[in-house]
Amino acid sequence: NAATALGYHQSEHAVNALIEVLKNPEPFVRRSVVEALGNHSSEAAISALIRILNEDFDARTRTIAAKALGKTITDNVEHALIEALKDSVPYVRQSAVEALGNHKSEVAVSELIRMVKDPDVSVRMSAVQVLDNHQSKQATTALVDAMNDPYLFVRIYAAVALVKRTPLEAAGTTLIDALDYDYGLHMGSGIIDMIKNELPRPRDHRS
């Protein structure tokens, strides 16, 4: 469509034309425009995407805006994504988490850690997966805590992330206990077996 075509034109005129179409009352039209604006890195395009993320009444449109903003690493984008973590719609928060994962500031990581406790399981899973890319002590602690999540796949994603980290002495006992518990609930889980085989056992200090 026209919005998609304009998305590939890196001109100020194309950006302005797309921004004008954002006034359209139909959500499906605005969604196409937001996707197209995601191909532009100009200040005007970024400002329009932030406004949509903050203000659009359609949750799907806000979700697409968050994904589009994930391509840009700036302070104003980071702030907008952090604000979107408060959105009432879970899949908007999930998209904001995934987009914020590209940001390495202490504030961004702190917010991602907070989302590991989100009431929605999809948001928690995304937060755990994103924290896999952050090697701070705080991120590791959050992943260890996620091993106690009531949802199996949150625990598995946390275990996969933790297995990649060295040293694992501090997390080892918690990981092994949690994986033993999950193995008891889900006998024959190839994923759990794979993780346990990769995990170094903590030293027995009694020997």
CSV table of C-alpha atoms in Angstrom, one decimal:
chain,number,residue,atom,x,y,z
A,1,ASN,CA,0.0,0.0,0.0
A,2,ALA,CA,1.0,3.7,-0.1
A,3,ALA,CA,2.2,3.7,3.5
A,4,THR,CA,4.5,0.8,2.9
A,5,ALA,CA,5.9,2.4,-0.2
A,6,LEU,CA,6.5,5.7,1.6
A,7,GLY,CA,8.3,3.7,4.3
A,8,TYR,CA,11.1,2.9,1.9
A,9,HIS,CA,11.6,6.6,0.8
A,10,GLN,CA,14.1,8.2,3.2
A,11,SER,CA,13.0,11.8,2.5
A,12,GLU,CA,11.6,14.4,4.7
A,13,HIS,CA,8.6,14.7,2.4
A,14,ALA,CA,7.8,10.9,2.8
A,15,VAL,CA,8.0,11.2,6.6
A,16,ASN,CA,5.7,14.2,6.7
A,17,ALA,CA,3.2,12.5,4.4
A,18,LEU,CA,3.2,9.5,6.7
A,19,ILE,CA,2.8,11.6,9.8
A,20,GLU,CA,-0.2,13.3,8.3
A,21,VAL,CA,-1.9,10.0,7.7
A,22,LEU,CA,-1.6,9.2,11.4
A,23,LYS,CA,-4.7,11.4,11.8
A,24,ASN,CA,-6.8,8.8,10.1
A,25,PRO,CA,-9.5,7.5,12.5
A,26,GLU,CA,-9.1,3.9,11.3
A,27,PRO,CA,-6.7,1.8,13.4
A,28,PHE,CA,-5.7,-0.5,10.6
A,29,VAL,CA,-4.5,2.5,8.6
A,30,ARG,CA,-2.5,3.9,11.5
A,31,ARG,CA,-0.9,0.5,12.1
A,32,SER,CA,0.4,0.5,8.5
A,33,VAL,CA,1.7,4.0,8.9
A,34,VAL,CA,3.5,3.2,12.2
A,35,GLU,CA,5.2,0.2,10.6
A,36,ALA,CA,6.3,2.4,7.7
A,37,LEU,CA,7.6,5.1,10.1
A,38,GLY,CA,9.7,2.4,11.8
A,39,ASN,CA,11.9,2.4,8.7
A,40,HIS,CA,12.8,6.1,9.3
A,41,SER,CA,15.3,7.3,11.8
A,42,SER,CA,14.6,11.0,11.5
A,43,GLU,CA,13.7,13.1,14.6
A,44,ALA,CA,10.3,13.7,13.2
A,45,ALA,CA,9.6,10.0,12.7
A,46,ILE,CA,10.8,9.1,16.2
A,47,SER,CA,8.7,11.9,17.8
A,48,ALA,CA,5.6,10.7,15.9
A,49,LEU,CA,6.2,7.1,17.0
A,50,ILE,CA,6.6,8.2,20.7
A,51,ARG,CA,3.4,10.2,20.5
A,52,ILE,CA,1.5,7.1,19.1
A,53,LEU,CA,3.0,4.9,21.8
A,54,ASN,CA,1.9,7.4,24.5
A,55,GLU,CA,-1.5,8.4,23.2
A,56,ASP,CA,-3.1,6.1,20.6
A,57,PHE,CA,-6.3,4.5,21.8
A,58,ASP,CA,-5.7,1.3,19.8
A,59,ALA,CA,-3.5,-1.2,21.7
A,60,ARG,CA,-2.3,-2.9,18.6
A,61,THR,CA,-1.1,0.4,17.2
A,62,ARG,CA,0.8,1.1,20.4
A,63,THR,CA,2.4,-2.3,20.2
A,64,ILE,CA,3.6,-1.7,16.7
A,65,ALA,CA,5.0,1.7,17.8
A,66,ALA,CA,6.9,0.1,20.6
A,67,LYS,CA,8.5,-2.5,18.2
A,68,ALA,CA,9.4,0.2,15.8
A,69,LEU,CA,11.1,2.3,18.5
A,70,GLY,CA,13.2,-0.7,19.4
A,71,LYS,CA,15.4,0.1,16.5
A,72,THR,CA,16.5,3.4,18.0
A,73,ILE,CA,18.8,3.9,21.1
A,74,THR,CA,18.2,7.4,22.4
A,75,ASP,CA,17.3,8.8,25.8
A,76,ASN,CA,13.9,10.0,24.7
A,77,VAL,CA,13.0,6.6,23.2
A,78,GLU,CA,14.2,4.9,26.4
A,79,HIS,CA,12.0,7.1,28.5
A,80,ALA,CA,9.0,6.5,26.3
A,81,LEU,CA,9.5,2.7,26.4
A,82,ILE,CA,9.8,2.8,30.2
A,83,GLU,CA,6.5,4.7,30.4
A,84,ALA,CA,4.9,2.0,28.1
A,85,LEU,CA,5.9,-0.6,30.7
A,86,LYS,CA,2.9,0.8,32.7
A,87,ASP,CA,0.4,0.2,29.9
A,88,SER,CA,-2.7,-1.6,31.0
A,89,VAL,CA,-2.6,-4.0,28.0
A,90,PRO,CA,-0.1,-6.9,28.5
A,91,TYR,CA,1.0,-7.3,24.9
A,92,VAL,CA,1.9,-3.5,24.8
A,93,ARG,CA,4.0,-4.0,27.9
A,94,GLN,CA,5.6,-7.1,26.3
A,95,SER,CA,6.6,-5.2,23.2
A,96,ALA,CA,8.0,-2.4,25.3
A,97,VAL,CA,10.1,-4.9,27.3
A,98,GLU,CA,11.5,-6.4,24.1
A,99,ALA,CA,12.3,-3.0,22.6
A,100,LEU,CA,13.9,-1.8,25.8
A,101,GLY,CA,16.1,-4.9,25.7
A,102,ASN,CA,18.4,-3.1,23.3
A,103,HIS,CA,19.1,-0.4,25.9
A,104,LYS,CA,22.0,-0.9,28.2
A,105,SER,CA,21.6,1.9,30.8
A,106,GLU,CA,21.2,1.1,34.4
A,107,VAL,CA,17.8,2.6,34.4
A,108,ALA,CA,16.7,0.4,31.5
A,109,VAL,CA,18.1,-2.8,33.1
A,110,SER,CA,16.4,-1.9,36.4
A,111,GLU,CA,13.1,-1.5,34.7
A,112,LEU,CA,13.5,-4.8,32.9
A,113,ILE,CA,14.3,-6.5,36.2
A,114,ARG,CA,11.1,-5.1,37.6
A,115,MET,CA,9.1,-6.6,34.7
A,116,VAL,CA,10.2,-10.1,35.7
A,117,LYS,CA,7.5,-9.8,38.4
A,118,ASP,CA,4.8,-8.6,36.0
A,119,PRO,CA,1.4,-10.2,36.6
A,120,ASP,CA,1.2,-11.4,32.9
A,121,VAL,CA,3.2,-14.5,32.1
A,122,SER,CA,4.0,-13.4,28.5
A,123,VAL,CA,5.6,-10.2,29.8
A,124,ARG,CA,7.6,-12.1,32.4
A,125,MET,CA,8.9,-14.5,29.7
A,126,SER,CA,10.0,-11.6,27.5
A,127,ALA,CA,11.7,-9.9,30.5
A,128,VAL,CA,13.6,-13.1,31.3
A,129,GLN,CA,14.7,-13.6,27.7
A,130,VAL,CA,15.8,-10.0,27.4
A,131,LEU,CA,17.8,-10.2,30.6
A,132,ASP,CA,19.7,-13.0,29.0
A,133,ASN,CA,21.6,-10.2,27.2
A,134,HIS,CA,22.6,-8.4,30.4
A,135,GLN,CA,25.4,-9.7,32.5
A,136,SER,CA,25.1,-7.5,35.6
A,137,LYS,CA,24.9,-9.1,39.0
A,138,GLN,CA,21.4,-7.6,39.4
A,139,ALA,CA,20.2,-9.3,36.2
A,140,THR,CA,21.6,-12.6,37.3
A,141,THR,CA,19.9,-12.3,40.7
A,142,ALA,CA,16.6,-11.5,38.9
A,143,LEU,CA,17.0,-14.6,36.8
A,144,VAL,CA,17.7,-16.8,39.8
A,145,ASP,CA,14.5,-15.4,41.4
A,146,ALA,CA,12.6,-16.2,38.2
A,147,MET,CA,13.5,-19.9,38.8
A,148,ASN,CA,10.7,-19.7,41.4
A,149,ASP,CA,8.1,-18.4,38.9
A,150,PRO,CA,4.8,-20.4,39.0
A,151,TYR,CA,4.9,-20.8,35.2
A,152,LEU,CA,7.2,-23.6,33.8
A,153,PHE,CA,8.4,-21.9,30.7
A,154,VAL,CA,9.5,-18.7,32.7
A,155,ARG,CA,11.6,-21.0,34.8
A,156,ILE,CA,13.0,-22.8,31.7
A,157,TYR,CA,13.9,-19.5,30.0
A,158,ALA,CA,15.6,-18.3,33.3
A,159,ALA,CA,17.6,-21.6,33.5
A,160,VAL,CA,18.7,-21.3,29.9
A,161,ALA,CA,20.0,-17.8,30.5
A,162,LEU,CA,21.7,-18.8,33.8
A,163,VAL,CA,23.5,-21.8,32.3
A,164,LYS,CA,25.3,-19.4,29.9
A,165,ARG,CA,26.8,-17.5,32.8
A,166,THR,CA,30.0,-18.2,34.6
A,167,PRO,CA,30.8,-18.7,37.3
A,168,LEU,CA,27.5,-20.4,38.4
A,169,GLU,CA,28.5,-21.3,41.9
A,170,ALA,CA,26.1,-18.8,43.5
A,171,ALA,CA,23.2,-19.9,41.4
A,172,GLY,CA,24.0,-23.5,41.1
A,173,THR,CA,22.1,-24.9,44.1
A,174,THR,CA,19.0,-22.9,43.3
A,175,LEU,CA,19.1,-24.0,39.7
A,176,ILE,CA,19.6,-27.7,40.4
A,177,ASP,CA,16.8,-27.7,43.1
A,178,ALA,CA,14.4,-26.0,40.8
A,179,LEU,CA,15.2,-28.2,37.8
A,180,ASP,CA,14.9,-31.3,40.0
A,181,TYR,CA,11.4,-30.1,41.0
A,182,ASP,CA,10.5,-29.4,37.4
A,183,TYR,CA,11.8,-32.8,36.3
A,184,GLY,CA,9.5,-34.4,38.9
A,185,LEU,CA,6.5,-32.6,37.4
A,186,HIS,CA,7.5,-33.1,33.8
A,187,MET,CA,9.2,-36.4,33.5
A,188,GLY,CA,11.3,-36.9,30.4
A,189,SER,CA,11.6,-33.2,29.6
A,190,GLY,CA,14.5,-33.0,27.1
A,191,ILE,CA,14.9,-29.3,27.8
A,192,ILE,CA,15.4,-29.8,31.5
A,193,ASP,CA,17.7,-32.7,31.0
A,194,MET,CA,19.8,-30.6,28.6
A,195,ILE,CA,20.1,-27.8,31.1
A,196,LYS,CA,21.0,-30.0,34.0
A,197,ASN,CA,23.7,-31.8,31.9
A,198,GLU,CA,25.3,-28.4,31.2
A,199,LEU,CA,25.2,-27.1,34.7
A,200,PRO,CA,28.3,-27.5,36.9
A,201,ARG,CA,27.4,-28.9,40.3
A,202,PRO,CA,28.5,-26.8,43.3
A,203,ARG,CA,31.4,-28.3,45.2
A,204,ASP,CA,30.5,-30.3,48.3
A,205,HIS,CA,32.4,-28.5,51.0
A,206,ARG,CA,32.1,-31.6,53.3
A,207,SER,CA,34.5,-33.6,51.1
